[in-house]
Coordinates of C-alpha atoms in Angstrom, one line a residue:
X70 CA 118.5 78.5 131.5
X71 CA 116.9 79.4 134.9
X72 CA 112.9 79.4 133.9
X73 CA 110.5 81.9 135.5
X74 CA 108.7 78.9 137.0
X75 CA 112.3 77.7 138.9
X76 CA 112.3 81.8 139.3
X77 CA 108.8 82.0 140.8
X78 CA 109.7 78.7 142.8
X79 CA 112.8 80.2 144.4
X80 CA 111.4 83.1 145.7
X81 CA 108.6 81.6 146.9
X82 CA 110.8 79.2 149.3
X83 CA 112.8 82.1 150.1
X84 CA 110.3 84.3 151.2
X85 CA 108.8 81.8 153.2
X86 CA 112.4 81.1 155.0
X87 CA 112.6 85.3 155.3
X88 CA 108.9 85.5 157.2
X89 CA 109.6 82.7 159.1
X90 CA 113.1 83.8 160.6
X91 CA 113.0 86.3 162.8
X92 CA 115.2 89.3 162.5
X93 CA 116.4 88.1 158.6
X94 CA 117.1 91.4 156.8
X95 CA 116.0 91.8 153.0
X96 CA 119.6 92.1 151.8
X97 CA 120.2 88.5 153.8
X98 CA 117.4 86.7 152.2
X99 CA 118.4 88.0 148.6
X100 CA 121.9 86.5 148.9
X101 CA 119.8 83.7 150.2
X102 CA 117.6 83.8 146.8
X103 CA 121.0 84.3 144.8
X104 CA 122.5 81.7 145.9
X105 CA 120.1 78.9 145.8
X106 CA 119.4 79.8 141.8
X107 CA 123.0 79.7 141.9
X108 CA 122.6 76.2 143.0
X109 CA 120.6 75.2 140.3
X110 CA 123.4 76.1 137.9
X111 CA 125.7 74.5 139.9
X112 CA 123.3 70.9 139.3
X113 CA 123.5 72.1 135.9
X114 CA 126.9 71.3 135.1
X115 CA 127.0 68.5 137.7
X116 CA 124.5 66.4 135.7
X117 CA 127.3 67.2 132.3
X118 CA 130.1 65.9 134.7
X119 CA 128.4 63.0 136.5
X120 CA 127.8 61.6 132.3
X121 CA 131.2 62.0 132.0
X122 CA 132.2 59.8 135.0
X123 CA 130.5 57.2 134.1
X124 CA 132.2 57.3 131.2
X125 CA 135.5 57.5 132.6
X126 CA 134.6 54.3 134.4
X127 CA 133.5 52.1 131.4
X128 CA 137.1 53.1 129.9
X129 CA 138.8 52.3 133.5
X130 CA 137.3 48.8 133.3
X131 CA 138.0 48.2 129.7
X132 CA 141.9 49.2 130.9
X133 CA 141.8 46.8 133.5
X134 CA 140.6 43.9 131.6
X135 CA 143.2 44.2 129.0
X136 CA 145.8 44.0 132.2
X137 CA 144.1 40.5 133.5
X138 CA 146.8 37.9 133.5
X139 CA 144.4 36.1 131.6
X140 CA 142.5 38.3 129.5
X141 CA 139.3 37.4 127.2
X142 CA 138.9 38.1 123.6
X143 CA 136.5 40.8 125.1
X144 CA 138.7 41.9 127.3
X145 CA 141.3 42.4 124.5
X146 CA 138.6 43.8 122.3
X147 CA 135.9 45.8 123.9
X148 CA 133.3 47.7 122.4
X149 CA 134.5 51.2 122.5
X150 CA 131.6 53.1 121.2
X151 CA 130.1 54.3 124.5
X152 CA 133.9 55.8 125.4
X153 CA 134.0 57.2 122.2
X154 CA 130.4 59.0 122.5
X155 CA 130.8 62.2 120.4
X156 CA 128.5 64.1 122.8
X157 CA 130.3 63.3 125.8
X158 CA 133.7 63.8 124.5
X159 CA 132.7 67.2 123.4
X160 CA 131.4 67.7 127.0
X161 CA 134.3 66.4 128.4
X162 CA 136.5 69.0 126.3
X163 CA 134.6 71.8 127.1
X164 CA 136.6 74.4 128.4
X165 CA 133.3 76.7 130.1
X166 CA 132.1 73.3 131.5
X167 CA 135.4 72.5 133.2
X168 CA 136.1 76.0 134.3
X169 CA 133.2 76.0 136.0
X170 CA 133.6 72.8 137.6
X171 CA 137.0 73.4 138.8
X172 CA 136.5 77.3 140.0
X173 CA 133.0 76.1 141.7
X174 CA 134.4 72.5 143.1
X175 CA 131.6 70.5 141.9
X176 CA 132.6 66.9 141.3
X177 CA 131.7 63.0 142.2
X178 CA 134.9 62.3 142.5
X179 CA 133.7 61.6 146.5
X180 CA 131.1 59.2 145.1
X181 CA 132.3 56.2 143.4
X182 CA 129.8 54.4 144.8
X183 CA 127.3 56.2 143.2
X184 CA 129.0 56.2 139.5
X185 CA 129.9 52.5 139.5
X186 CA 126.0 51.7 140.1
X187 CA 124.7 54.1 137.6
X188 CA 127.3 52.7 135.2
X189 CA 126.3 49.1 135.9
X190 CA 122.4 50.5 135.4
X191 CA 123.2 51.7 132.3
X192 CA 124.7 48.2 131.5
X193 CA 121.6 46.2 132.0
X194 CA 119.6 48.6 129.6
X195 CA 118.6 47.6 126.8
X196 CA 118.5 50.9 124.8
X197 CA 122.6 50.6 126.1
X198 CA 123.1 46.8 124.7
X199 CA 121.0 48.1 121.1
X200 CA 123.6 51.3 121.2
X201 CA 126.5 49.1 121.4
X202 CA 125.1 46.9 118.7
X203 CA 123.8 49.0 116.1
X204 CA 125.4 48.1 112.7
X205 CA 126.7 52.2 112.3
X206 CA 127.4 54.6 114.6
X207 CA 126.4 58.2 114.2
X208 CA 126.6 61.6 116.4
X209 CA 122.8 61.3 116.4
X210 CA 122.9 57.9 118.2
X211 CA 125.2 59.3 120.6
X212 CA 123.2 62.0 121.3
X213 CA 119.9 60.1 122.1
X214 CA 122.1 57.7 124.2
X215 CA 123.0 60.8 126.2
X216 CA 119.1 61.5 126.8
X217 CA 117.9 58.6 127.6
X218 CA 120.8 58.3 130.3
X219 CA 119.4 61.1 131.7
X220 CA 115.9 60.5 131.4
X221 CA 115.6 56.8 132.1
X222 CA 118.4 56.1 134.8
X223 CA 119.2 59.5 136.5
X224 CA 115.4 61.1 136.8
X225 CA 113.3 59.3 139.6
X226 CA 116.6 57.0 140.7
X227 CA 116.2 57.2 144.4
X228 CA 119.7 56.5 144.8
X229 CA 121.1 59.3 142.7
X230 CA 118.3 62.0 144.3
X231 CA 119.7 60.8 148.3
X232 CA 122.8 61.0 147.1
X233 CA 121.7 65.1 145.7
X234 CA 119.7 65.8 149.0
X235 CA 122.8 65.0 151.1
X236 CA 124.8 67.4 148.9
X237 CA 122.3 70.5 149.1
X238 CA 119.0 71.1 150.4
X239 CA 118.6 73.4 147.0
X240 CA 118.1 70.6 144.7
X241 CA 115.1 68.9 146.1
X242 CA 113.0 70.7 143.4
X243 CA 115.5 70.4 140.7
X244 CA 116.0 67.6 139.3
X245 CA 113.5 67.5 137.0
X246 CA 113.8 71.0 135.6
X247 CA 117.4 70.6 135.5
X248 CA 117.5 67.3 133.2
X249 CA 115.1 68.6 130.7
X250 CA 117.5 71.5 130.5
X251 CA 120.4 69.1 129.9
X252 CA 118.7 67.4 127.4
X253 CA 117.7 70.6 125.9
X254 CA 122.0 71.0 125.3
X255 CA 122.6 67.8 124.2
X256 CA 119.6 67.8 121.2
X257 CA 120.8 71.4 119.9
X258 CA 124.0 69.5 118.8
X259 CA 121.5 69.0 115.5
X260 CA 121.7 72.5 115.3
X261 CA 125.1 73.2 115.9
X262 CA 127.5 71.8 113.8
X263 CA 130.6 73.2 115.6
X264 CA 132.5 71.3 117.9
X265 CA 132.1 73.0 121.2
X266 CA 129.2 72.1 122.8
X267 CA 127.3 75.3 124.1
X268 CA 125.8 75.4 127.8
X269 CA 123.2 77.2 128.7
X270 CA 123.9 80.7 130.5
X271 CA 122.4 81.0 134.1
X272 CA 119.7 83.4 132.9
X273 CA 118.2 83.4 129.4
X274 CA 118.2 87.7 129.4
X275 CA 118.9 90.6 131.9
X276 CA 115.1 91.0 131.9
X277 CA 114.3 87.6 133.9
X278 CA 117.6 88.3 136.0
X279 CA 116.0 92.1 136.8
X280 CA 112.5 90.2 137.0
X281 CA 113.8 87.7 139.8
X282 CA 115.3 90.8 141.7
X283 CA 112.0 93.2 141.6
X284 CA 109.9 90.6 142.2
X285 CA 111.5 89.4 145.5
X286 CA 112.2 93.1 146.6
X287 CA 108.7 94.6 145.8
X288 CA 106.7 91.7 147.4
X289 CA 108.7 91.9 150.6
X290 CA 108.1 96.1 150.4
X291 CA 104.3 95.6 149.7
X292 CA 103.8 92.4 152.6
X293 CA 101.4 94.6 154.1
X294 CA 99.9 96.5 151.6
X295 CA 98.9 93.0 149.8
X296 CA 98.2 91.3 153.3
X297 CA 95.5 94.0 153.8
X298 CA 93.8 93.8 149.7
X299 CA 94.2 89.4 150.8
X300 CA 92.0 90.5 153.7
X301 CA 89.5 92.2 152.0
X302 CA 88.9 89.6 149.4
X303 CA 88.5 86.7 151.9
X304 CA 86.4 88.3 154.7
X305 CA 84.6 85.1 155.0
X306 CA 87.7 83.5 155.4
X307 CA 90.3 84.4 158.9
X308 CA 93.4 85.1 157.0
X309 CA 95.2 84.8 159.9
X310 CA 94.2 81.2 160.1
X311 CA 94.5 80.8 156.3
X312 CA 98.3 78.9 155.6
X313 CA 101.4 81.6 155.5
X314 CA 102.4 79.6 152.1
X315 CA 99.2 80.2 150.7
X316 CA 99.1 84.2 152.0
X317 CA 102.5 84.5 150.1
X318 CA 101.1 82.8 146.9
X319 CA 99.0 85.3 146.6
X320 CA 101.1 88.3 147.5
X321 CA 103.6 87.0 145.0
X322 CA 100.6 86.9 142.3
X323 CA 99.2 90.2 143.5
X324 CA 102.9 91.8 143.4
X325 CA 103.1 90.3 139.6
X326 CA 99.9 91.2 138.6
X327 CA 100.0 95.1 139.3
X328 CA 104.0 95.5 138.9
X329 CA 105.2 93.7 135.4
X330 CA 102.8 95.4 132.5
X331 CA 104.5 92.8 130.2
X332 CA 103.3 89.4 132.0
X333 CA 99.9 88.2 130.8
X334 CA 97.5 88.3 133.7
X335 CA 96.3 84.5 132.7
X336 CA 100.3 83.5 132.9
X337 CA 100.0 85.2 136.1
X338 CA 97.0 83.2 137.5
X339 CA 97.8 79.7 135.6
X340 CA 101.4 79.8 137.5
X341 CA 100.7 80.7 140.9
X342 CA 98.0 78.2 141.0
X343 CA 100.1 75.6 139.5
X344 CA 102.6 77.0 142.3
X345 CA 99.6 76.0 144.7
X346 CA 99.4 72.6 143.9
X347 CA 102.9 71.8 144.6
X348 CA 103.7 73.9 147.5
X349 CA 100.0 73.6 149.4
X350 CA 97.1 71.4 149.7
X351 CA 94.1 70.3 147.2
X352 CA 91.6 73.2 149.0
X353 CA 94.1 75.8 148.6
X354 CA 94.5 75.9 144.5
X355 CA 90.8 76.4 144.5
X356 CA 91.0 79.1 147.7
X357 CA 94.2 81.1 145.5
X358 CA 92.1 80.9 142.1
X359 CA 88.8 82.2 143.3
X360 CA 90.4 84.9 145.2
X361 CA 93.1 85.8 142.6
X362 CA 90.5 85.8 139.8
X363 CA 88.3 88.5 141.7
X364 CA 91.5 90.4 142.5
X365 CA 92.1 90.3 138.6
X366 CA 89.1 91.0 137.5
X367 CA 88.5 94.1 139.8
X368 CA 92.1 95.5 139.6
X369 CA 91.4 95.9 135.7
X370 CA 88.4 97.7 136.3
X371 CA 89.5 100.3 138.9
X372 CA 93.4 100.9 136.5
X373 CA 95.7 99.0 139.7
X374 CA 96.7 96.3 136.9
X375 CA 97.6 97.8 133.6
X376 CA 99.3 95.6 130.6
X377 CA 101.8 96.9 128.1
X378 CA 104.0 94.9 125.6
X379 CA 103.1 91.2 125.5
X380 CA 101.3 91.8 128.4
X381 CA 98.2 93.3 126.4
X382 CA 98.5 89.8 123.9
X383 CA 96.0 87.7 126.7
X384 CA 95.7 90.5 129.0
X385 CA 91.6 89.7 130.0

């Protein structure tokens, strides 16, 4: 599940934390690094659960309106096809997604708040009222209903993202990735006719777990062997005056560039730049291309950056 951008993100806020916190040992800031991609997985499932939730609501107030002393026709006959969701039944049988819940204590069952007003959003939308209208219903349906929850009402809802930032400082950067991950799940159901659900493991191989390890490790053991090649390629520049976020950038790219044969060096150079944009300001993308593209270009040249595998596939 866990990209090598989210990867590449992850250490990069970790190593900043470890340079920045005196007396931090390596083994410390890997737990660190473990634990916020950890996190992630963690949001993961929370997303599955908070979907279920607010369909546990919609059936809770369909209960009580049938117990009014003076019920409606509605009341006494409620559209049921949201509580009957195929998708989010299937999630809400899943035995790996409440395992994981349960053994991790992840729930919103401390934010009712929070559920009520996403189910009442969900309510006014009018992809919801055509859902609850259509003349059939189908597993497809259900499934794009599921999307579109998460795509229209959870991403950029500010009240669902304070709500995550007072729950863990590891999700600011999440959210996003997170969702399109979810929705990944929910649109192999197409694919899947079986009716378990299948989640998404933490990490899609053992090679991007062992990548996420070497690459923290090495760049940490090489901080001043790569500080020193930085110097040399900005000597109109005082490094020591140039941002520590952008120093790391480029000792992450340098690290990647000379250690993993089987990483493209223009996947190399189009990611930590992207990184730059994010994480630093408008002058330092162009400061971390220029000098990472000489790097490249030179390293090739002199043997310090050789590509094997699918490394060799857009290795100039």
């Amino acid at each position: 599940m866990i990209s090598r951008r989210i990867i590449r993100t992850k250490v990069l806020q970790i190593l900043y934390a470890h340079f920045t916190t005196p007396g931090k040992t390596i083994n410390q800031s890997e737990s660190e690094l473990n634990f916020s991609i950890r996190k992630t997985y963690d949001l993961y499932h929370l997303l599955f659960a908070l979907l279920i939730e607010v369909r546990d609501f919609a059936e809770e107030r369909q209960t009580a309106g049938k117990r009014k002393n003076i019920p409606s026709w509605d009341d006494l006959h409620p559209n049921t096809r949201f509580i009957d969701n195929r998708i989010i039944n299937r999630l809400k049988e899943n035995e790996a997604l409440n395992k994981y819940i349960e053994d991790n204590k992840i729930s919103w069952k401390n934010n009712p708040e929070l559920i009520r007003k996403l189910y009442l959003e969900l309510a006014e939308a009018e992809f919801y009222k055509q859902y609850l209208t259509a003349e059939t219903s189908s597993i497809q349906a259900d499934q794009k209903l599921c999307e579109r929850f998460f795509a229209e009402l959870v991403l950029n809802n500010e009240l669902f993202e304070s709500e995550l930032e007072e729950q863990s400082i590891y999700w600011n950067d999440d959210l996003d990735f997170v969702i399109s991950m979810v929705i990944k799940t929910i649109k192999k159901v197409k694919q899947d006719p079986s009716p378990t659900l299948r989640l998404l493991s933490l990490y899609k191989d053992d090679e991007d777990k062992d990548y996420t390890v070497k690459l923290f490790r090495k760049t940490i053991l090489k901080h001043e062997e790569n500080h020193k090649i930085i110097e040399s390629y900005t000597k109109n520049w005082d490094v020591e005056r140039v941002a520590l976020m952008d120093i790391l950038i480029l000792e992450l790219a340098i690290t990647e560039l000379t250690d993993f044969p089987s990483i493209p060096i223009k996947v190399t150079l189009n990611e930590y730049i992207e990184l730059s944009k994010y994480y630093s300001t408008k002058r330092s993308s162009t400061f971390i291309n220029g000098v990472l593209d000489r790097i490249s270009k030179d390293f090739q040249e002199d043997g310090r950056i050789v590509k094997a595998g699918r490394g060799l596939l857009d290795g100039k």
